mmCIF file of C-alpha atoms in Angstrom:
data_model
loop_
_atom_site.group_PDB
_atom_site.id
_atom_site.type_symbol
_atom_site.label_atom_id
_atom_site.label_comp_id
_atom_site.label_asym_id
_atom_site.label_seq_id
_atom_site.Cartn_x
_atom_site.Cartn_y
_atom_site.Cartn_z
ATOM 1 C CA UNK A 173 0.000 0.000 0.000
ATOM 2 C CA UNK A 174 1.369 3.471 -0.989
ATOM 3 C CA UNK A 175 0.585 6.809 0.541
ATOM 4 C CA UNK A 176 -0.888 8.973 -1.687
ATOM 5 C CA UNK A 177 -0.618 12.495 0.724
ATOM 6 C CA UNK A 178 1.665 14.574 3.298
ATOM 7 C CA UNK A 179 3.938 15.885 0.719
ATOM 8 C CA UNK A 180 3.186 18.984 1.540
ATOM 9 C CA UNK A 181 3.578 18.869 5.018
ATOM 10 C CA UNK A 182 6.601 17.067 4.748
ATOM 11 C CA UNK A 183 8.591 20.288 2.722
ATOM 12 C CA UNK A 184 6.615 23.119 4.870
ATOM 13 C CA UNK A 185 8.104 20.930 7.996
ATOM 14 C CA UNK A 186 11.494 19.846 6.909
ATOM 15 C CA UNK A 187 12.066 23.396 4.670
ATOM 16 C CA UNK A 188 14.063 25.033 7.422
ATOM 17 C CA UNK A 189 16.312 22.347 8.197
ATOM 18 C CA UNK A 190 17.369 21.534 4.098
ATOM 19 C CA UNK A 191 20.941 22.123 3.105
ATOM 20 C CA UNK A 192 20.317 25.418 0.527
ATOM 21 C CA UNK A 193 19.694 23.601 -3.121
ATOM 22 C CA UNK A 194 16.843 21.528 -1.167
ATOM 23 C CA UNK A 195 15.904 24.235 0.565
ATOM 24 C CA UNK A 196 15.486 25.808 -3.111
ATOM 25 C CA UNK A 197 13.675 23.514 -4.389
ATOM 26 C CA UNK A 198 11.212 22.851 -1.545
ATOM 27 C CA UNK A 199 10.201 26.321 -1.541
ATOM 28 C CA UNK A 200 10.026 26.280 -5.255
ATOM 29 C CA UNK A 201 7.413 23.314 -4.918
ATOM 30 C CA UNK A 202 5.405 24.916 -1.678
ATOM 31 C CA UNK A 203 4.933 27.912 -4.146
ATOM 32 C CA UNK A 204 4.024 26.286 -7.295
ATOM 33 C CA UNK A 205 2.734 22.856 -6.154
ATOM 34 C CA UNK A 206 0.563 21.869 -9.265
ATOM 35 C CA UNK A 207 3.200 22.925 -12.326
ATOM 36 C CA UNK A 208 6.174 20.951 -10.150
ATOM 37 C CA UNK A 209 4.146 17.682 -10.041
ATOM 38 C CA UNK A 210 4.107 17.967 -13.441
ATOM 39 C CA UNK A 211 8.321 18.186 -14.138
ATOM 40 C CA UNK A 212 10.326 15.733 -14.043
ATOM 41 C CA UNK A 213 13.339 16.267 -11.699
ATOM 42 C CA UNK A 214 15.466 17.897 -14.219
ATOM 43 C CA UNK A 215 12.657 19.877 -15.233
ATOM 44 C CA UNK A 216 12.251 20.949 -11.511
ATOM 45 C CA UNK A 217 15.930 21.741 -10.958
ATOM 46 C CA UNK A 218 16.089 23.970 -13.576
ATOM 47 C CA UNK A 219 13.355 25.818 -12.782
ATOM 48 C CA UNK A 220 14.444 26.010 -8.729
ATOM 49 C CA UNK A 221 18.065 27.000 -10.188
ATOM 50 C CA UNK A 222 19.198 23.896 -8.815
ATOM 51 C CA UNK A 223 19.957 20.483 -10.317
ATOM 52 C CA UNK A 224 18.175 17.132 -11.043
ATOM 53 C CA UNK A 225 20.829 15.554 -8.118
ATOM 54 C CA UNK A 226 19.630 18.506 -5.537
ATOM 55 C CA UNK A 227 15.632 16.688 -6.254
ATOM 56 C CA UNK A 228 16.900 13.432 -5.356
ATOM 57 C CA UNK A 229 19.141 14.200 -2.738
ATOM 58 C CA UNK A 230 15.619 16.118 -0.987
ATOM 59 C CA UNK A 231 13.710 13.022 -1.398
ATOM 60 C CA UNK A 232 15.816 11.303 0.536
ATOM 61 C CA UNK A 233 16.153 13.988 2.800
ATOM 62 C CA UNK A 234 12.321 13.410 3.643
ATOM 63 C CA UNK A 235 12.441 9.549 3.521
ATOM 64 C CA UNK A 236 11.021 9.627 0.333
ATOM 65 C CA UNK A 237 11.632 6.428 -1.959
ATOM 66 C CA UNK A 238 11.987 8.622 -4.643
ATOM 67 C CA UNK A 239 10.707 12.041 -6.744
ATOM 68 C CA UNK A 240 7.869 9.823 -8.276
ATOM 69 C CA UNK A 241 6.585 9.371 -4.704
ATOM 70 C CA UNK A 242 6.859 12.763 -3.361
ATOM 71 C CA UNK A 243 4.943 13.835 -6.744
ATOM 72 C CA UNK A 244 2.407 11.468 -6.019
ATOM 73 C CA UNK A 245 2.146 12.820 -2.428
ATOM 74 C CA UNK A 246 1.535 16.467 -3.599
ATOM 75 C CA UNK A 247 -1.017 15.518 -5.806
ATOM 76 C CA UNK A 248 -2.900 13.939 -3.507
ATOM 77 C CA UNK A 249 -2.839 16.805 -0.789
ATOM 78 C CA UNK A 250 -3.727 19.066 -4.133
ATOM 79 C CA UNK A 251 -7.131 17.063 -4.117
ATOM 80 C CA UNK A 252 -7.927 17.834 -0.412
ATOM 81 C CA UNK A 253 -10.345 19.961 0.583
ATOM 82 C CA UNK A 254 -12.464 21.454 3.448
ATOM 83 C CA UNK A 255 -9.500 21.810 5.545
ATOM 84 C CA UNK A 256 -9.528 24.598 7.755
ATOM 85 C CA UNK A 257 -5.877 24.261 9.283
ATOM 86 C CA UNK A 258 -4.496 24.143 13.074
ATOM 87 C CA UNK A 259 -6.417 26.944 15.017
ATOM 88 C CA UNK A 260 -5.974 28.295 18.771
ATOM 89 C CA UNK A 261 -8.088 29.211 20.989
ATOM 90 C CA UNK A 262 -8.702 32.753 21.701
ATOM 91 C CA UNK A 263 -9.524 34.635 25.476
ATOM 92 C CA UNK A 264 -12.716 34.325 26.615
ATOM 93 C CA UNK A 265 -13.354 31.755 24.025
ATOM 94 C CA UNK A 266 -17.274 30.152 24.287
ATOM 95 C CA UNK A 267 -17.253 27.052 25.523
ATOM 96 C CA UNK A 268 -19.174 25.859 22.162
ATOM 97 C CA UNK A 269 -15.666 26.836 19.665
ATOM 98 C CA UNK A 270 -13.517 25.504 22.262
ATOM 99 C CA UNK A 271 -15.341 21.750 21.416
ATOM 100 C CA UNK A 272 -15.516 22.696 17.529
ATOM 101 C CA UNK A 273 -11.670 23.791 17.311
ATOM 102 C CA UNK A 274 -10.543 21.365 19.810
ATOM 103 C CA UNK A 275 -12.176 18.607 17.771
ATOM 104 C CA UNK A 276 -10.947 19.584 14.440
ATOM 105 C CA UNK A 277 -7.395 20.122 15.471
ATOM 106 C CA UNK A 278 -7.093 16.358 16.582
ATOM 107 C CA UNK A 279 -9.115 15.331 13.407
ATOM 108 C CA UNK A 280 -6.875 16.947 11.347
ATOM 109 C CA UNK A 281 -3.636 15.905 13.610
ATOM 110 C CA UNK A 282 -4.094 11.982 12.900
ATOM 111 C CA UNK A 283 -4.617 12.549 9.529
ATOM 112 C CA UNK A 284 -1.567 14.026 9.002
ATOM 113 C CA UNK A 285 0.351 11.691 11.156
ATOM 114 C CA UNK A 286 -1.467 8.989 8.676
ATOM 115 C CA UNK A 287 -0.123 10.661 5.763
ATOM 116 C CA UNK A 288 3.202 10.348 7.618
ATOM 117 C CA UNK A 289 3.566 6.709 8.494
ATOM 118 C CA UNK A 290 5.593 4.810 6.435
ATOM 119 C CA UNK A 291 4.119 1.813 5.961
ATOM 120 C CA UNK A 292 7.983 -0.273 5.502
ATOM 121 C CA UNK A 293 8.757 1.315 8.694
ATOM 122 C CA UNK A 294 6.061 0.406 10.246
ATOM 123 C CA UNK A 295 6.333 -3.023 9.375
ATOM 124 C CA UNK A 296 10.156 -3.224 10.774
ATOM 125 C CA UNK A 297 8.671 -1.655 14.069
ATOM 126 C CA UNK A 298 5.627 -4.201 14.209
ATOM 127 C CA UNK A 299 7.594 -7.459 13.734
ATOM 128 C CA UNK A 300 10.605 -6.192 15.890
ATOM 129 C CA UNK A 301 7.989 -5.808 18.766
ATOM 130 C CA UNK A 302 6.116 -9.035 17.671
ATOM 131 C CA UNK A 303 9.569 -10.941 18.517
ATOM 132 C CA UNK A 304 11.185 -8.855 21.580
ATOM 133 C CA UNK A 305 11.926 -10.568 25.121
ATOM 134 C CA UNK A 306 10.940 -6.880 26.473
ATOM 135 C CA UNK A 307 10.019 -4.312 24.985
ATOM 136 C CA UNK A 308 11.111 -0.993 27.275
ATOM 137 C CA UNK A 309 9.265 2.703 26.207
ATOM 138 C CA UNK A 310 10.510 5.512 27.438
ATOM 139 C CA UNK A 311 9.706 9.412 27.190
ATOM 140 C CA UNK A 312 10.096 12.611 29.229
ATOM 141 C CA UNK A 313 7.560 15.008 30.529
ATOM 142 C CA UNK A 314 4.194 14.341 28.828
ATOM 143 C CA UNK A 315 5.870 11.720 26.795
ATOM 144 C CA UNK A 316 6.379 9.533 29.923
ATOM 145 C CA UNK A 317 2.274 9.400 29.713
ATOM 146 C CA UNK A 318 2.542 7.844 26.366
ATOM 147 C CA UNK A 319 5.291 5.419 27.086
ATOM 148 C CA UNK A 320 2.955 4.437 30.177
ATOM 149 C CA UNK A 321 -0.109 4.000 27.819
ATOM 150 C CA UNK A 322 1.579 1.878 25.506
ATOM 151 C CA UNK A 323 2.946 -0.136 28.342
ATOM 152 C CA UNK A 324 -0.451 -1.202 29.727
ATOM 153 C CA UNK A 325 -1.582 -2.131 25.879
ATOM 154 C CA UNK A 326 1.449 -4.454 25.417
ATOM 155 C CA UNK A 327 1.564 -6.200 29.036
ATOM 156 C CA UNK A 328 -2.649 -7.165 28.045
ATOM 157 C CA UNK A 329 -1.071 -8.899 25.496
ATOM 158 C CA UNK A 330 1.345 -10.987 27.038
ATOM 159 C CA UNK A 331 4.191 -8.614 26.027
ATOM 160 C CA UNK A 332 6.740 -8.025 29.121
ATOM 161 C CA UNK A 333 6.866 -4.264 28.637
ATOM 162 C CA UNK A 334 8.325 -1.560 30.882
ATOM 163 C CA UNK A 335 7.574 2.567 30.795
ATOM 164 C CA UNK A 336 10.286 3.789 33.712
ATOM 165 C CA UNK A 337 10.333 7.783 33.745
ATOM 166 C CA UNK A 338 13.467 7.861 35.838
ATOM 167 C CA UNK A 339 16.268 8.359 33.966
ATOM 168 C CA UNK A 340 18.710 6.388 35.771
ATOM 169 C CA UNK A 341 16.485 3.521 35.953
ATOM 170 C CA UNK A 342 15.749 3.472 32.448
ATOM 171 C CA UNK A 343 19.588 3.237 31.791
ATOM 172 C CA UNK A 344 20.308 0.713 34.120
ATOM 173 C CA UNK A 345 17.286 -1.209 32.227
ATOM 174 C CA UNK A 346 19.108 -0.718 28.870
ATOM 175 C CA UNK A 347 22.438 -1.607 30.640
ATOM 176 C CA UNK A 348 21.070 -5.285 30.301
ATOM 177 C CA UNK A 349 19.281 -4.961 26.866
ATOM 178 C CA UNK A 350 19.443 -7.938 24.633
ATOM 179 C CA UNK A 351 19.458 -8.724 21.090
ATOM 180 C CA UNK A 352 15.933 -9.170 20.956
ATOM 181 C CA UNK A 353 15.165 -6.487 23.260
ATOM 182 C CA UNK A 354 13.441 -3.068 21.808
ATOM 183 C CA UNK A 355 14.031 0.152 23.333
ATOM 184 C CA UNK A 356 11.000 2.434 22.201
ATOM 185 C CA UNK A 357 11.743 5.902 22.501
ATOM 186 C CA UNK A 358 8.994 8.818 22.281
ATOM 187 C CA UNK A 359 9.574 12.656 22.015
ATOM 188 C CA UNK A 360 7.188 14.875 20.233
ATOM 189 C CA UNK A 361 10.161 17.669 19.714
ATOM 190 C CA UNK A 362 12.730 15.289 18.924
ATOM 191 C CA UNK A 363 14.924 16.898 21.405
ATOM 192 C CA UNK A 364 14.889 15.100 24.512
ATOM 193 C CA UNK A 365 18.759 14.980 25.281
ATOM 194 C CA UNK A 366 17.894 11.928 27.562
ATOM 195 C CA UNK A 367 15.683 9.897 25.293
ATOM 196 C CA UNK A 368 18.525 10.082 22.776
ATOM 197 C CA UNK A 369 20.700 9.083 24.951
ATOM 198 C CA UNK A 370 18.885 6.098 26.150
ATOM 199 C CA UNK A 371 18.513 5.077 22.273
ATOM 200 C CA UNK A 372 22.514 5.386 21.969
ATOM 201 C CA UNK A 373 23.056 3.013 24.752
ATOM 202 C CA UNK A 374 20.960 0.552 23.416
ATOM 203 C CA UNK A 375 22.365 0.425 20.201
ATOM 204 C CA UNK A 376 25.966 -0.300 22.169
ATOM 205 C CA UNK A 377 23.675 -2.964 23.272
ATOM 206 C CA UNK A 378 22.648 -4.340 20.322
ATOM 207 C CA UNK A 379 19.111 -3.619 21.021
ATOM 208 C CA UNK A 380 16.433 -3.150 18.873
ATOM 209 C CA UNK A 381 15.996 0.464 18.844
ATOM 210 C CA UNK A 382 12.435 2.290 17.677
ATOM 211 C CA UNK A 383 11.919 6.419 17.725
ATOM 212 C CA UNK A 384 8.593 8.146 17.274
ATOM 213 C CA UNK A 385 8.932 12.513 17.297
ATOM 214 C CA UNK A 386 7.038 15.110 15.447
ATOM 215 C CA UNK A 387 8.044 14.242 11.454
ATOM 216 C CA UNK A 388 12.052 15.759 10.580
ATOM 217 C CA UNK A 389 15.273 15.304 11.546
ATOM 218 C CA UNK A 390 16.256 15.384 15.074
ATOM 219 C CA UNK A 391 18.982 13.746 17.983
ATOM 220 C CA UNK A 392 16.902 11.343 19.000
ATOM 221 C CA UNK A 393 15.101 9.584 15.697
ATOM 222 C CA UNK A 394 18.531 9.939 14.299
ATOM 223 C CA UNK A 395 19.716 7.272 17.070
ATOM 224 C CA UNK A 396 16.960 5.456 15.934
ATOM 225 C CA UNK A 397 17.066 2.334 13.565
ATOM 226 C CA UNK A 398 13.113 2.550 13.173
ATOM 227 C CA UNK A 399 12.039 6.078 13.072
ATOM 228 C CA UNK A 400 8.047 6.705 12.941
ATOM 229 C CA UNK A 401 7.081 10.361 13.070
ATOM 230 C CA UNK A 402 3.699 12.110 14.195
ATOM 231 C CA UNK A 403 2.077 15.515 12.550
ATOM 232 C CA UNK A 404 4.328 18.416 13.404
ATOM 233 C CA UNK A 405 1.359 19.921 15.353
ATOM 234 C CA UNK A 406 1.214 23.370 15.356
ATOM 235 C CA UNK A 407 0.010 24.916 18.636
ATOM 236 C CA UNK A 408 1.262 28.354 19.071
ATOM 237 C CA UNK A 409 0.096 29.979 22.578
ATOM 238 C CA UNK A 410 -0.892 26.621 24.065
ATOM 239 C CA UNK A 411 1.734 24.033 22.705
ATOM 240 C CA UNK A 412 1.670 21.706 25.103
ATOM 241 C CA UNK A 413 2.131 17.672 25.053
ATOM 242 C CA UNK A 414 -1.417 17.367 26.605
ATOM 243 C CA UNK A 415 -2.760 18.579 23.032
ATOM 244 C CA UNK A 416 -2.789 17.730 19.578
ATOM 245 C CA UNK A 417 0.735 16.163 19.856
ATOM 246 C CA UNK A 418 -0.560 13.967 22.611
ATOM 247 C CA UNK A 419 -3.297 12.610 20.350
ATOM 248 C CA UNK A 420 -0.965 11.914 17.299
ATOM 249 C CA UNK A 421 1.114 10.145 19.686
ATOM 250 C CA UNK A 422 -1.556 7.975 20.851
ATOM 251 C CA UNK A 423 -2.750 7.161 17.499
ATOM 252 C CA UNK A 424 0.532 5.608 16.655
ATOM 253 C CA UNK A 425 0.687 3.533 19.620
ATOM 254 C CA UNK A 426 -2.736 2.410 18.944
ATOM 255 C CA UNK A 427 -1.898 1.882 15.452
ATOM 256 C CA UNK A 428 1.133 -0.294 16.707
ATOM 257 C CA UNK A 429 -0.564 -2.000 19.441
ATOM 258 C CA UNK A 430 -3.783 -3.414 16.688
ATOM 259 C CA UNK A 431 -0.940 -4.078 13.766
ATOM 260 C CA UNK A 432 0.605 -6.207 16.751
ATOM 261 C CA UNK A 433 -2.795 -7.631 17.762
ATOM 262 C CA UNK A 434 -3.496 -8.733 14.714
ATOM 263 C CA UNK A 435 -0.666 -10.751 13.227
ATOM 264 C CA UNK A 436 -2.185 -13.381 16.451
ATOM 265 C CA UNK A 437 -5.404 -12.480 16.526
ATOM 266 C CA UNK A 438 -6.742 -15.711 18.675
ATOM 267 C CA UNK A 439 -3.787 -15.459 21.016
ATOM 268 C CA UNK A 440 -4.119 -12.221 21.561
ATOM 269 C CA UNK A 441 -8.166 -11.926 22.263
ATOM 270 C CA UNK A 442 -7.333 -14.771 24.888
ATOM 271 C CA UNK A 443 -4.702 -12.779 26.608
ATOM 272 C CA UNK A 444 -7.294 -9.443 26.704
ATOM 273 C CA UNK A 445 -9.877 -12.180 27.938
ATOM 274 C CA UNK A 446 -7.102 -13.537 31.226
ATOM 275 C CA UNK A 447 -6.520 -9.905 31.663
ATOM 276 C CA UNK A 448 -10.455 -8.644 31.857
ATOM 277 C CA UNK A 449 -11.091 -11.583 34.027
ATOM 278 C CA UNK A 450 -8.215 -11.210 36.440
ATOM 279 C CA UNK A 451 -9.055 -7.532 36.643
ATOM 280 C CA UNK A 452 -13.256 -8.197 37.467
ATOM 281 C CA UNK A 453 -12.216 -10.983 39.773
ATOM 282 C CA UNK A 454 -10.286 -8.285 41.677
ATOM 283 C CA UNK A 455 -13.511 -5.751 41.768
ATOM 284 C CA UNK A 456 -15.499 -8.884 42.980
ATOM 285 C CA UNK A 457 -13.766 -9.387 46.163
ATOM 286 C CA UNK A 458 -13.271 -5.668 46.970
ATOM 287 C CA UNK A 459 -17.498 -5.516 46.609
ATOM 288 C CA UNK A 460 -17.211 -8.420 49.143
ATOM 289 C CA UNK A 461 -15.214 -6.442 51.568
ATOM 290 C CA UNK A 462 -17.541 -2.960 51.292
ATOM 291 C CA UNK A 463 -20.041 -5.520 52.328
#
């Protein structure tokens, strides 16, 4: 299966971070979307002063497979419509917007962090986690709460998964990482010195080692050997990790989770089964104590 949008919001989100013939030709594109789709990467690096090399060397600069895909990509988000864009809230909003832009910002967030899912990569991530020992999440701040979310999901399922948000801890954990061991580390900014860090060790390790951040380059997917990216969410006055970025984070753990699920479906509904049990034959016997 290919995907057929988010070129778009690939270039607007990579374009400051481009070495300057990329960054040339991205902004060339973002200005003239419909005539580049229809060049072929000569065409486009003579028109963006560039060169057909620069076009290639920016597709792979986005994780593209190639200029064919990115085309495709732009000419897909050229046949979107109705979309109103990221919007904050304003003072003394009513109470009625607040649902309406609340609601469309998430929409909108998971279906760009849908556009920017690479399928192969996705694939590498589920069957790594499909065949780990442990699997050990870890994030920082709000990112902890993610890392903690997808840690319940995996342990229904049989999967012996940790979520430590102490840094040391986490390290000593990693100390001890196997081969078939996956360190999954989450940062919506890409920043977090510590998750980065965590990654590096476990690739001394010779861990499995999966990233998921906002899409672009950054310290810690780069320490990655699976990198999955989210929407670069844009929240201006309230960016905060308990918004839009925490949703898009949360759809690609669920994402990960049912892809996971899946690939043993029987085993896996008998594991959620054990797990609902054990948990109502707890609430039983705390009823017969109220009593």
């Amino acid at each position: 299966m290919t995907v057929t949008t988010g070129g778009l919001a690939m270039l607007s989100e990579m374009l400051s971070k481009l070495p300057p013939s990329e960054r040339k030709i991205a902004s060339y594109i973002l200005e003239n979307p419909q005539e580049s789709i229809t060049m072929t990467a000569s065409e486009l690096g003579k028109n963006s002063l560039t060169s057909s090399a620069a076009v290639i060397r920016l597709c792979k600069s986005l994780d593209l497979k190639g200029f064919q895909d990115l085309k495709l990509r732009i000419a897909g988000d050229l046949q979107k419509t109705g979309e109103n864009g990221f919007r904050d809230i304003e003072p003394n909003e009513s109470k009625f917007n607040i649902i309406e832009k609340m609601t469309s910002n998430s929409i909108q967030t998971i279906k760009e962090t849908a556009e920017l899912l690479s399928i192969d990569e996705l694939s590498k991530a589920v069957e790594d986690l499909q065949k780990a020992n442990n699997i050990h999440f870890f994030g920082v701040g709000a990112s902890s709460i993610i890392a903690q979310d997808a840690q319940q999901k995996f342990l229904r399922i049989n999967k012996n998964a940790t979520a430590f948000s102490d840094i040391h801890m986490a390290a000593t954990l990693v100390a001890n990482c196997q081969e078939n061991d996956v360190v999954f580390g989450i940062s919506f900014s890409g920043k977090t010195f510590e998750v980065a860090k965590l990654l590096e060790l476990a690739n001394k390790q010779g861990a499995k080692t999966i990233s998921l951040t906002k899409y672009g380059t950054s310290i810690v997917s780069e320490q990655a050997k699976i990198r999955l990216y989210t929407s670069a969410t844009r929240e201006p006055t309230f960016r905060s990790g308990a918004t839009s970025s925490r949703i898009a984070q949360l759809h690609v753990i669920d994402i990960l989770f049912m892809c996971v699920a899946s690939q043993a479906y029987d085993e896996t509904v008998t594991y959620l089964d054990e797990t609902r049990d054990a948990i109502n034959f707890l609430r039983e016997k705390i009823k017969i104590k109220l009593k």
